[in-house]
Amino acid sequence: IKMKHLIDKLEREKALTKTEWITLLNGRTPDLAEYLFAKARDIRHQHYGRDIYIRGLIEFTNYCRNNCYYCGIRRGNEGLKRYRLTEEEILSCCEQGYALGFRTFVLQGGEDLYFTQEKMTHIICSMREKYPDCAITLSIGEREREEYEAYFAAGANRFLLRHETANEAHYRTLHPAELDLNHRKACLRNLKKIGYQVGSGIMVGSPGQTAEHLAEDLLFLKELNPHMIGIGPFIPQKDTPFREEKAGTLELTLFLLGLLRLMLPKVLLPSTTALSTIHPDGRKMGILAGANVVMPNLSPQENRKLYSLYDNKRSMGDEAAEGLALLKAEMESIGYRVVSARGDSLVE
Ligand code: 5AD
């Protein structure tokens, strides 16, 4: 009863206090989750109907200057074969994606300084020229504000940069000292000011994560008010310091998706690849918990295995752009339809 009241309050006021968040997270049950998901679906239907937006994910480089303890493409992973796509290869991914119906292309990569501002600007301009009706999303990590401005001017519209955890001490246990949470938060605020539609988010069940940390994430996200929020379970990767750590759960990830939908009704929420990696029905369950976006892999097939953020990362079948028919059927089986629209965020 008390927990349901908290969910009702969240629905009404779109905010909870830190203590209330912790109570709700710790008090969750399967019944409560169903109560939450029904509301989350209602709210999602009010704003976005039963449409599922798709994004073509182009993983254009697996080089990275960072050494995050959880991530398989960290620079310390010396066994990993590294690759970079050429501009021609990137454009050919877009061409295939466009033919399939994709109107958003996400350029995601490690923080790879080979792609200088000049090279990135060139790529973005070429994409913008060839695909004037498409959204261009960048997911390339922390950069100077001027660089973000240059890419926006070149035609990029959206930027994904997960904050990973809003708690200072927890952030330091996930990253080497050279990375700084405040710098990342500053990047997110700069991106918003420049005019990008901004996505942030976390890994659910990352090592050391507590309910208090999650409460801080929710408070941070409320304040940031991003256009998109990407969350997925942490999954260990065998070549990282966190190889022996436990994976995050489907159950908690779904619960958080529902909470996010109630807190930020118009936010775009992907049902992520990590979610479909830990459970074969994960993606559908994510949609039924309030998510409304999926991001199939549009990278060249020979590179997909090398973008190994975590073990067994799915990139084929319904996770692949070329498998869009499977994804469509899957979404239709639960009463949703994949649409071709750009799917801009309704936030602000
Ligand atoms: N498990 C789950 N997600 C991961 N990411 C990186 N490594 C892992 C992992 N081991 C996520 C991070 C990053 C996004 C691109 O992938 O949250 O922001």
mmCIF file of C-alpha atoms and ligand atoms in Angstrom:
data_model
loop_
_atom_site.group_PDB
_atom_site.id
_atom_site.type_symbol
_atom_site.label_atom_id
_atom_site.label_comp_id
_atom_site.label_asym_id
_atom_site.label_seq_id
_atom_site.Cartn_x
_atom_site.Cartn_y
_atom_site.Cartn_z
ATOM 1 C CA ILE A 1 0.000 0.000 0.000
ATOM 2 C CA LYS A 2 2.698 2.448 1.001
ATOM 3 C CA MET A 3 4.677 1.632 -2.130
ATOM 4 C CA LYS A 4 1.649 2.112 -4.374
ATOM 5 C CA HIS A 5 1.127 5.502 -2.765
ATOM 6 C CA LEU A 6 4.669 6.429 -3.684
ATOM 7 C CA ILE A 7 4.051 5.431 -7.289
ATOM 8 C CA ASP A 8 0.813 7.451 -7.306
ATOM 9 C CA LYS A 9 2.712 10.400 -5.927
ATOM 10 C CA LEU A 10 5.413 10.009 -8.555
ATOM 11 C CA GLU A 11 2.760 9.934 -11.262
ATOM 12 C CA ARG A 12 1.102 13.057 -9.855
ATOM 13 C CA GLU A 13 4.112 15.165 -8.959
ATOM 14 C CA LYS A 14 6.719 13.679 -11.300
ATOM 15 C CA ALA A 15 9.233 13.809 -8.498
ATOM 16 C CA LEU A 16 10.116 12.094 -5.239
ATOM 17 C CA THR A 17 12.540 12.929 -2.482
ATOM 18 C CA LYS A 18 15.746 10.980 -2.115
ATOM 19 C CA THR A 19 14.357 9.042 0.852
ATOM 20 C CA GLU A 20 11.201 8.211 -1.056
ATOM 21 C CA TRP A 21 13.183 6.954 -4.044
ATOM 22 C CA ILE A 22 15.217 4.687 -1.787
ATOM 23 C CA THR A 23 12.084 3.374 -0.059
ATOM 24 C CA LEU A 24 10.449 2.634 -3.394
ATOM 25 C CA LEU A 25 13.509 0.933 -4.861
ATOM 26 C CA ASN A 26 13.998 -1.228 -1.795
ATOM 27 C CA GLY A 27 10.295 -1.996 -1.463
ATOM 28 C CA ARG A 28 9.683 -3.141 -5.021
ATOM 29 C CA THR A 29 7.825 -6.406 -5.649
ATOM 30 C CA PRO A 30 6.538 -8.109 -8.813
ATOM 31 C CA ASP A 31 3.018 -6.800 -8.040
ATOM 32 C CA LEU A 32 4.243 -3.285 -7.600
ATOM 33 C CA ALA A 33 6.196 -3.527 -10.842
ATOM 34 C CA GLU A 34 3.021 -4.505 -12.723
ATOM 35 C CA TYR A 35 1.216 -1.553 -11.158
ATOM 36 C CA LEU A 36 4.060 0.723 -12.266
ATOM 37 C CA PHE A 37 4.334 -0.667 -15.806
ATOM 38 C CA ALA A 38 0.608 -0.249 -16.468
ATOM 39 C CA LYS A 39 0.911 3.438 -15.613
ATOM 40 C CA ALA A 40 4.141 3.776 -17.576
ATOM 41 C CA ARG A 41 2.494 2.309 -20.690
ATOM 42 C CA ASP A 42 -0.504 4.638 -20.314
ATOM 43 C CA ILE A 43 1.724 7.690 -20.116
ATOM 44 C CA ARG A 44 3.849 6.527 -23.004
ATOM 45 C CA HIS A 45 0.679 5.975 -25.106
ATOM 46 C CA GLN A 46 -0.571 9.478 -24.290
ATOM 47 C CA HIS A 47 2.587 11.089 -25.657
ATOM 48 C CA TYR A 48 3.986 8.694 -28.237
ATOM 49 C CA GLY A 49 1.124 6.323 -28.970
ATOM 50 C CA ARG A 50 2.171 2.810 -29.862
ATOM 51 C CA ASP A 51 4.988 3.915 -32.140
ATOM 52 C CA ILE A 52 8.489 2.516 -31.732
ATOM 53 C CA TYR A 53 11.264 4.731 -33.042
ATOM 54 C CA ILE A 54 14.314 3.093 -34.541
ATOM 55 C CA ARG A 55 17.911 4.360 -34.622
ATOM 56 C CA GLY A 56 20.627 2.875 -36.792
ATOM 57 C CA LEU A 57 23.700 2.412 -34.619
ATOM 58 C CA ILE A 58 27.011 2.811 -36.431
ATOM 59 C CA GLU A 59 29.914 1.790 -34.193
ATOM 60 C CA PHE A 60 32.571 3.596 -36.183
ATOM 61 C CA THR A 61 35.665 3.089 -34.013
ATOM 62 C CA ASN A 62 36.583 0.794 -31.139
ATOM 63 C CA TYR A 63 39.731 2.743 -30.275
ATOM 64 C CA CYS A 64 39.390 4.503 -26.927
ATOM 65 C CA ARG A 65 41.676 6.729 -24.881
ATOM 66 C CA ASN A 66 39.811 5.862 -21.692
ATOM 67 C CA ASN A 67 40.241 2.912 -19.390
ATOM 68 C CA CYS A 68 36.854 2.445 -17.704
ATOM 69 C CA TYR A 69 36.942 -0.673 -15.540
ATOM 70 C CA TYR A 70 33.704 -2.068 -16.955
ATOM 71 C CA CYS A 71 34.170 -1.545 -20.657
ATOM 72 C CA GLY A 72 35.567 -4.048 -23.139
ATOM 73 C CA ILE A 73 37.004 -1.427 -25.505
ATOM 74 C CA ARG A 74 39.059 0.249 -22.727
ATOM 75 C CA ARG A 75 42.558 1.167 -23.854
ATOM 76 C CA GLY A 76 44.074 -1.397 -21.472
ATOM 77 C CA ASN A 77 42.479 -4.246 -23.412
ATOM 78 C CA GLU A 78 45.522 -5.019 -25.510
ATOM 79 C CA GLY A 79 44.179 -8.247 -26.981
ATOM 80 C CA LEU A 80 41.357 -6.501 -28.812
ATOM 81 C CA LYS A 81 41.704 -5.980 -32.542
ATOM 82 C CA ARG A 82 40.984 -2.341 -33.200
ATOM 83 C CA TYR A 83 39.184 -0.893 -36.206
ATOM 84 C CA ARG A 84 38.052 2.405 -37.618
ATOM 85 C CA LEU A 85 35.485 2.883 -40.349
ATOM 86 C CA THR A 86 36.347 5.227 -43.167
ATOM 87 C CA GLU A 87 33.994 8.020 -44.112
ATOM 88 C CA GLU A 88 33.003 5.982 -47.168
ATOM 89 C CA GLU A 89 32.163 2.989 -44.980
ATOM 90 C CA ILE A 90 30.106 5.160 -42.637
ATOM 91 C CA LEU A 91 28.173 6.618 -45.566
ATOM 92 C CA SER A 92 27.566 3.177 -46.954
ATOM 93 C CA CYS A 93 26.092 2.122 -43.573
ATOM 94 C CA CYS A 94 23.782 5.135 -43.810
ATOM 95 C CA GLU A 95 22.787 4.218 -47.341
ATOM 96 C CA GLN A 96 21.817 0.710 -46.284
ATOM 97 C CA GLY A 97 20.042 2.069 -43.243
ATOM 98 C CA TYR A 98 18.141 4.671 -45.219
ATOM 99 C CA ALA A 99 16.879 2.014 -47.616
ATOM 100 C CA LEU A 100 15.634 0.008 -44.648
ATOM 101 C CA GLY A 101 13.721 3.017 -43.309
ATOM 102 C CA PHE A 102 16.105 4.450 -40.727
ATOM 103 C CA ARG A 103 15.893 8.235 -40.332
ATOM 104 C CA THR A 104 18.264 8.516 -37.386
ATOM 105 C CA PHE A 105 21.916 7.546 -37.551
ATOM 106 C CA VAL A 106 23.913 7.229 -34.360
ATOM 107 C CA LEU A 107 27.659 7.582 -34.709
ATOM 108 C CA GLN A 108 29.026 5.839 -31.653
ATOM 109 C CA GLY A 109 32.641 5.181 -30.860
ATOM 110 C CA GLY A 110 35.314 5.096 -28.224
ATOM 111 C CA GLU A 111 37.028 8.395 -27.469
ATOM 112 C CA ASP A 112 39.298 8.140 -30.481
ATOM 113 C CA LEU A 113 41.384 11.233 -31.175
ATOM 114 C CA TYR A 114 42.277 9.947 -34.628
ATOM 115 C CA PHE A 115 38.902 11.410 -35.515
ATOM 116 C CA THR A 116 39.968 15.017 -35.208
ATOM 117 C CA GLN A 117 37.502 17.861 -35.241
ATOM 118 C CA GLU A 118 38.272 18.303 -38.914
ATOM 119 C CA LYS A 119 37.603 14.661 -39.786
ATOM 120 C CA MET A 120 34.413 14.493 -37.689
ATOM 121 C CA THR A 121 33.123 17.729 -39.164
ATOM 122 C CA HIS A 122 33.717 16.367 -42.640
ATOM 123 C CA ILE A 123 31.817 13.162 -41.860
ATOM 124 C CA ILE A 124 28.895 15.034 -40.293
ATOM 125 C CA CYS A 125 28.685 17.495 -43.215
ATOM 126 C CA SER A 126 28.653 14.648 -45.727
ATOM 127 C CA MET A 127 25.889 12.877 -43.816
ATOM 128 C CA ARG A 128 23.885 16.075 -43.460
ATOM 129 C CA GLU A 129 24.177 16.817 -47.168
ATOM 130 C CA LYS A 130 23.194 13.332 -48.277
ATOM 131 C CA TYR A 131 20.432 12.816 -45.705
ATOM 132 C CA PRO A 132 18.767 16.177 -45.070
ATOM 133 C CA ASP A 133 15.700 14.457 -43.613
ATOM 134 C CA CYS A 134 17.629 12.399 -41.056
ATOM 135 C CA ALA A 135 18.688 13.065 -37.494
ATOM 136 C CA ILE A 136 22.396 12.660 -36.747
ATOM 137 C CA THR A 137 23.241 11.525 -33.247
ATOM 138 C CA LEU A 138 26.765 11.550 -31.837
ATOM 139 C CA SER A 139 28.008 9.311 -29.046
ATOM 140 C CA ILE A 140 31.708 10.098 -28.898
ATOM 141 C CA GLY A 141 32.319 11.062 -25.294
ATOM 142 C CA GLU A 142 33.752 14.098 -23.585
ATOM 143 C CA ARG A 143 34.988 16.949 -25.786
ATOM 144 C CA GLU A 144 35.559 20.683 -25.538
ATOM 145 C CA ARG A 145 32.516 22.870 -25.849
ATOM 146 C CA GLU A 146 33.869 24.422 -29.055
ATOM 147 C CA GLU A 147 34.101 21.000 -30.617
ATOM 148 C CA TYR A 148 30.499 20.192 -29.679
ATOM 149 C CA GLU A 149 29.510 23.552 -31.196
ATOM 150 C CA ALA A 150 31.320 22.789 -34.431
ATOM 151 C CA TYR A 151 29.510 19.448 -34.803
ATOM 152 C CA PHE A 152 26.168 21.053 -34.084
ATOM 153 C CA ALA A 153 26.872 23.681 -36.710
ATOM 154 C CA ALA A 154 27.877 20.916 -39.135
ATOM 155 C CA GLY A 155 24.455 19.346 -38.731
ATOM 156 C CA ALA A 156 24.500 16.973 -35.762
ATOM 157 C CA ASN A 157 21.242 17.125 -33.783
ATOM 158 C CA ARG A 158 21.554 14.793 -30.841
ATOM 159 C CA PHE A 159 24.208 13.603 -28.428
ATOM 160 C CA LEU A 160 24.338 10.560 -26.146
ATOM 161 C CA LEU A 161 26.608 10.691 -23.118
ATOM 162 C CA ARG A 162 25.661 8.532 -20.171
ATOM 163 C CA HIS A 163 26.705 9.946 -16.822
ATOM 164 C CA GLU A 164 27.068 6.295 -15.629
ATOM 165 C CA THR A 165 26.493 7.250 -11.975
ATOM 166 C CA ALA A 166 25.705 10.581 -10.355
ATOM 167 C CA ASN A 167 27.560 9.664 -7.162
ATOM 168 C CA GLU A 168 31.101 11.013 -6.938
ATOM 169 C CA ALA A 169 32.541 8.146 -4.875
ATOM 170 C CA HIS A 170 30.831 5.507 -6.998
ATOM 171 C CA TYR A 171 32.031 7.189 -10.184
ATOM 172 C CA ARG A 172 35.595 6.895 -8.944
ATOM 173 C CA THR A 173 35.234 3.154 -8.395
ATOM 174 C CA LEU A 174 34.071 2.660 -11.996
ATOM 175 C CA HIS A 175 36.697 4.866 -13.648
ATOM 176 C CA PRO A 176 40.397 5.690 -13.269
ATOM 177 C CA ALA A 177 41.172 9.032 -11.623
ATOM 178 C CA GLU A 178 41.746 10.715 -15.003
ATOM 179 C CA LEU A 179 37.982 10.757 -15.566
ATOM 180 C CA ASP A 180 35.895 13.241 -13.659
ATOM 181 C CA LEU A 181 32.158 13.176 -12.996
ATOM 182 C CA ASN A 182 31.923 16.956 -12.817
ATOM 183 C CA HIS A 183 33.520 17.289 -16.225
ATOM 184 C CA ARG A 184 31.015 14.831 -17.634
ATOM 185 C CA LYS A 185 28.101 16.704 -16.074
ATOM 186 C CA ALA A 186 29.519 19.944 -17.483
ATOM 187 C CA CYS A 187 29.637 18.329 -20.949
ATOM 188 C CA LEU A 188 25.969 17.361 -20.646
ATOM 189 C CA ARG A 189 24.957 20.875 -19.668
ATOM 190 C CA ASN A 190 27.032 22.368 -22.497
ATOM 191 C CA LEU A 191 25.460 20.018 -25.011
ATOM 192 C CA LYS A 192 22.005 21.090 -23.894
ATOM 193 C CA LYS A 193 22.885 24.777 -24.065
ATOM 194 C CA ILE A 194 24.222 24.368 -27.586
ATOM 195 C CA GLY A 195 20.869 22.968 -28.625
ATOM 196 C CA TYR A 196 21.439 19.238 -28.944
ATOM 197 C CA GLN A 197 18.751 16.810 -27.914
ATOM 198 C CA VAL A 198 20.714 15.159 -25.147
ATOM 199 C CA GLY A 199 20.658 11.627 -23.820
ATOM 200 C CA SER A 200 22.212 10.477 -20.593
ATOM 201 C CA GLY A 201 21.862 7.378 -18.466
ATOM 202 C CA ILE A 202 23.453 4.653 -16.403
ATOM 203 C CA MET A 203 24.317 0.998 -16.239
ATOM 204 C CA VAL A 204 21.955 -0.801 -13.876
ATOM 205 C CA GLY A 205 23.635 -3.008 -11.296
ATOM 206 C CA SER A 206 27.131 -1.761 -11.955
ATOM 207 C CA PRO A 207 29.591 -2.968 -9.298
ATOM 208 C CA GLY A 208 29.068 -1.198 -5.974
ATOM 209 C CA GLN A 209 25.805 0.452 -7.023
ATOM 210 C CA THR A 210 23.312 0.937 -4.161
ATOM 211 C CA ALA A 211 19.714 2.132 -3.932
ATOM 212 C CA GLU A 212 21.079 5.411 -2.648
ATOM 213 C CA HIS A 213 23.199 5.809 -5.774
ATOM 214 C CA LEU A 214 20.175 5.087 -7.960
ATOM 215 C CA ALA A 215 18.175 7.669 -6.016
ATOM 216 C CA GLU A 216 20.916 10.184 -6.775
ATOM 217 C CA ASP A 217 20.799 9.187 -10.453
ATOM 218 C CA LEU A 218 17.058 9.797 -10.529
ATOM 219 C CA LEU A 219 17.453 13.187 -8.858
ATOM 220 C CA PHE A 220 20.238 14.122 -11.249
ATOM 221 C CA LEU A 221 18.199 13.066 -14.279
ATOM 222 C CA LYS A 222 15.190 15.014 -13.027
ATOM 223 C CA GLU A 223 17.332 18.124 -12.798
ATOM 224 C CA LEU A 224 19.091 17.581 -16.136
ATOM 225 C CA ASN A 225 15.742 16.872 -17.839
ATOM 226 C CA PRO A 226 17.345 15.156 -20.838
ATOM 227 C CA HIS A 227 15.528 14.339 -24.082
ATOM 228 C CA MET A 228 16.571 10.699 -23.901
ATOM 229 C CA ILE A 229 17.731 8.282 -21.218
ATOM 230 C CA GLY A 230 19.614 5.104 -22.018
ATOM 231 C CA ILE A 231 19.778 2.458 -19.338
ATOM 232 C CA GLY A 232 20.764 -1.177 -19.517
ATOM 233 C CA PRO A 233 22.109 -3.785 -17.149
ATOM 234 C CA PHE A 234 25.834 -3.879 -16.458
ATOM 235 C CA ILE A 235 27.223 -7.065 -18.037
ATOM 236 C CA PRO A 236 30.758 -8.225 -17.206
ATOM 237 C CA GLN A 237 33.322 -8.386 -20.001
ATOM 238 C CA LYS A 238 36.039 -11.009 -19.750
ATOM 239 C CA ASP A 239 38.974 -8.714 -20.588
ATOM 240 C CA THR A 240 38.182 -6.052 -17.988
ATOM 241 C CA PRO A 241 38.920 -5.652 -14.261
ATOM 242 C CA PHE A 242 35.195 -6.277 -13.644
ATOM 243 C CA ARG A 243 35.218 -9.699 -15.343
ATOM 244 C CA GLU A 244 34.169 -11.477 -12.127
ATOM 245 C CA GLU A 245 31.476 -9.006 -11.121
ATOM 246 C CA LYS A 246 27.800 -9.877 -11.200
ATOM 247 C CA ALA A 247 25.576 -8.611 -13.982
ATOM 248 C CA GLY A 248 22.729 -6.201 -13.305
ATOM 249 C CA THR A 249 19.255 -7.709 -13.389
ATOM 250 C CA LEU A 250 16.446 -7.589 -15.901
ATOM 251 C CA GLU A 251 14.028 -6.962 -13.068
ATOM 252 C CA LEU A 252 15.705 -3.822 -11.720
ATOM 253 C CA THR A 253 16.318 -2.435 -15.211
ATOM 254 C CA LEU A 254 12.635 -2.792 -16.089
ATOM 255 C CA PHE A 255 11.556 -1.213 -12.810
ATOM 256 C CA LEU A 256 13.806 1.774 -13.467
ATOM 257 C CA LEU A 257 12.430 2.166 -17.001
ATOM 258 C CA GLY A 258 8.955 2.386 -15.496
ATOM 259 C CA LEU A 259 10.061 4.936 -12.904
ATOM 260 C CA LEU A 260 11.771 7.059 -15.560
ATOM 261 C CA ARG A 261 8.632 7.089 -17.700
ATOM 262 C CA LEU A 262 6.597 8.372 -14.744
ATOM 263 C CA MET A 263 9.198 10.942 -13.724
ATOM 264 C CA LEU A 264 9.848 12.289 -17.243
ATOM 265 C CA PRO A 265 6.712 11.437 -19.286
ATOM 266 C CA LYS A 266 8.017 12.699 -22.641
ATOM 267 C CA VAL A 267 11.526 11.312 -22.451
ATOM 268 C CA LEU A 268 12.702 8.928 -25.174
ATOM 269 C CA LEU A 269 13.609 5.597 -23.607
ATOM 270 C CA PRO A 270 15.412 2.913 -25.562
ATOM 271 C CA SER A 271 14.909 -0.733 -24.775
ATOM 272 C CA THR A 272 18.631 -1.421 -25.006
ATOM 273 C CA THR A 273 20.808 -4.117 -26.509
ATOM 274 C CA ALA A 274 22.144 -4.943 -23.044
ATOM 275 C CA LEU A 275 18.581 -5.682 -21.933
ATOM 276 C CA SER A 276 18.031 -8.032 -24.861
ATOM 277 C CA THR A 277 21.430 -9.617 -24.171
ATOM 278 C CA ILE A 278 20.557 -10.713 -20.622
ATOM 279 C CA HIS A 279 17.121 -12.047 -21.566
ATOM 280 C CA PRO A 280 15.759 -13.204 -24.940
ATOM 281 C CA ASP A 281 12.527 -11.263 -24.331
ATOM 282 C CA GLY A 282 14.312 -8.346 -22.707
ATOM 283 C CA ARG A 283 13.571 -5.892 -25.479
ATOM 284 C CA LYS A 284 9.842 -6.617 -25.487
ATOM 285 C CA MET A 285 9.717 -6.432 -21.716
ATOM 286 C CA GLY A 286 11.482 -3.061 -21.873
ATOM 287 C CA ILE A 287 8.822 -1.743 -24.246
ATOM 288 C CA LEU A 288 6.091 -3.051 -21.942
ATOM 289 C CA ALA A 289 7.751 -1.248 -19.015
ATOM 290 C CA GLY A 290 7.563 2.125 -20.801
ATOM 291 C CA ALA A 291 10.401 2.233 -23.357
ATOM 292 C CA ASN A 292 9.694 3.475 -26.896
ATOM 293 C CA VAL A 293 12.952 3.318 -28.877
ATOM 294 C CA VAL A 294 15.183 0.541 -30.225
ATOM 295 C CA MET A 295 18.625 0.900 -31.732
ATOM 296 C CA PRO A 296 19.486 -1.909 -34.141
ATOM 297 C CA ASN A 297 23.095 -2.373 -35.187
ATOM 298 C CA LEU A 298 23.969 -0.856 -38.545
ATOM 299 C CA SER A 299 27.741 -1.397 -38.380
ATOM 300 C CA PRO A 300 29.434 -3.555 -41.039
ATOM 301 C CA GLN A 301 28.954 -7.154 -39.925
ATOM 302 C CA GLU A 302 32.685 -7.921 -39.785
ATOM 303 C CA ASN A 303 33.227 -5.172 -37.187
ATOM 304 C CA ARG A 304 30.361 -5.964 -34.848
ATOM 305 C CA LYS A 305 32.136 -8.620 -32.806
ATOM 306 C CA LEU A 306 34.957 -6.159 -32.164
ATOM 307 C CA TYR A 307 32.718 -3.571 -30.522
ATOM 308 C CA SER A 308 32.690 -5.758 -27.452
ATOM 309 C CA LEU A 309 31.557 -3.450 -24.653
ATOM 310 C CA TYR A 310 30.406 -6.533 -22.690
ATOM 311 C CA ASP A 311 30.321 -10.311 -23.209
ATOM 312 C CA ASN A 312 27.849 -11.864 -25.675
ATOM 313 C CA LYS A 313 26.667 -8.450 -26.851
ATOM 314 C CA ARG A 314 23.941 -9.130 -29.382
ATOM 315 C CA SER A 315 24.316 -7.618 -32.833
ATOM 316 C CA MET A 316 22.504 -10.024 -35.154
ATOM 317 C CA GLY A 317 18.930 -11.091 -35.823
ATOM 318 C CA ASP A 318 16.473 -8.629 -34.351
ATOM 319 C CA GLU A 319 19.364 -6.515 -33.000
ATOM 320 C CA ALA A 320 20.627 -5.980 -36.554
ATOM 321 C CA ALA A 321 19.393 -3.327 -38.959
ATOM 322 C CA GLU A 322 19.140 -5.962 -41.684
ATOM 323 C CA GLY A 323 16.934 -7.983 -39.319
ATOM 324 C CA LEU A 324 14.385 -5.189 -39.106
ATOM 325 C CA ALA A 325 11.588 -7.480 -40.298
ATOM 326 C CA LEU A 326 12.114 -9.653 -37.215
ATOM 327 C CA LEU A 327 12.037 -6.626 -34.967
ATOM 328 C CA LYS A 328 8.854 -5.372 -36.617
ATOM 329 C CA ALA A 329 7.149 -8.727 -36.110
ATOM 330 C CA GLU A 330 8.311 -8.864 -32.521
ATOM 331 C CA MET A 331 6.944 -5.393 -31.764
ATOM 332 C CA GLU A 332 3.670 -6.158 -33.518
ATOM 333 C CA SER A 333 3.302 -9.284 -31.392
ATOM 334 C CA ILE A 334 2.972 -7.036 -28.324
ATOM 335 C CA GLY A 335 0.792 -4.406 -29.986
ATOM 336 C CA TYR A 336 3.379 -1.833 -31.085
ATOM 337 C CA ARG A 337 4.555 -0.677 -34.505
ATOM 338 C CA VAL A 338 8.000 0.233 -35.719
ATOM 339 C CA VAL A 339 7.852 3.556 -37.561
ATOM 340 C CA SER A 340 10.252 5.298 -39.888
ATOM 341 C CA ALA A 341 9.800 8.782 -38.425
ATOM 342 C CA ARG A 342 12.851 10.651 -37.095
ATOM 343 C CA GLY A 343 11.255 10.435 -33.695
ATOM 344 C CA ASP A 344 12.399 13.691 -32.162
ATOM 345 C CA SER A 345 11.968 14.038 -28.435
ATOM 346 C CA LEU A 346 8.885 15.873 -27.214
ATOM 347 C CA VAL A 347 10.831 17.184 -24.214
ATOM 348 C CA GLU A 348 10.542 21.042 -24.218
HETATM 349 N N1 5AD B 1 27.927 -3.581 -19.499
HETATM 350 C C1 5AD B 1 26.870 -2.825 -19.848
HETATM 351 N N2 5AD B 1 26.989 -1.629 -20.439
HETATM 352 C C2 5AD B 1 28.231 -1.186 -20.707
HETATM 353 N N3 5AD B 1 28.654 -0.053 -21.262
HETATM 354 C C3 5AD B 1 29.994 -0.077 -21.318
HETATM 355 N N4 5AD B 1 30.460 -1.215 -20.794
HETATM 356 C C4 5AD B 1 29.375 -1.927 -20.388
HETATM 357 C C5 5AD B 1 29.196 -3.174 -19.748
HETATM 358 N N5 5AD B 1 30.231 -3.947 -19.386
HETATM 359 C C6 5AD B 1 27.745 1.041 -21.616
HETATM 360 C C7 5AD B 1 28.137 2.341 -20.916
HETATM 361 C C8 5AD B 1 28.363 3.297 -22.071
HETATM 362 C C9 5AD B 1 27.569 2.667 -23.185
HETATM 363 C C10 5AD B 1 27.990 3.048 -24.559
HETATM 364 O O1 5AD B 1 27.772 1.284 -22.993
HETATM 365 O O2 5AD B 1 27.066 2.801 -20.097
HETATM 366 O O3 5AD B 1 27.936 4.607 -21.808
#
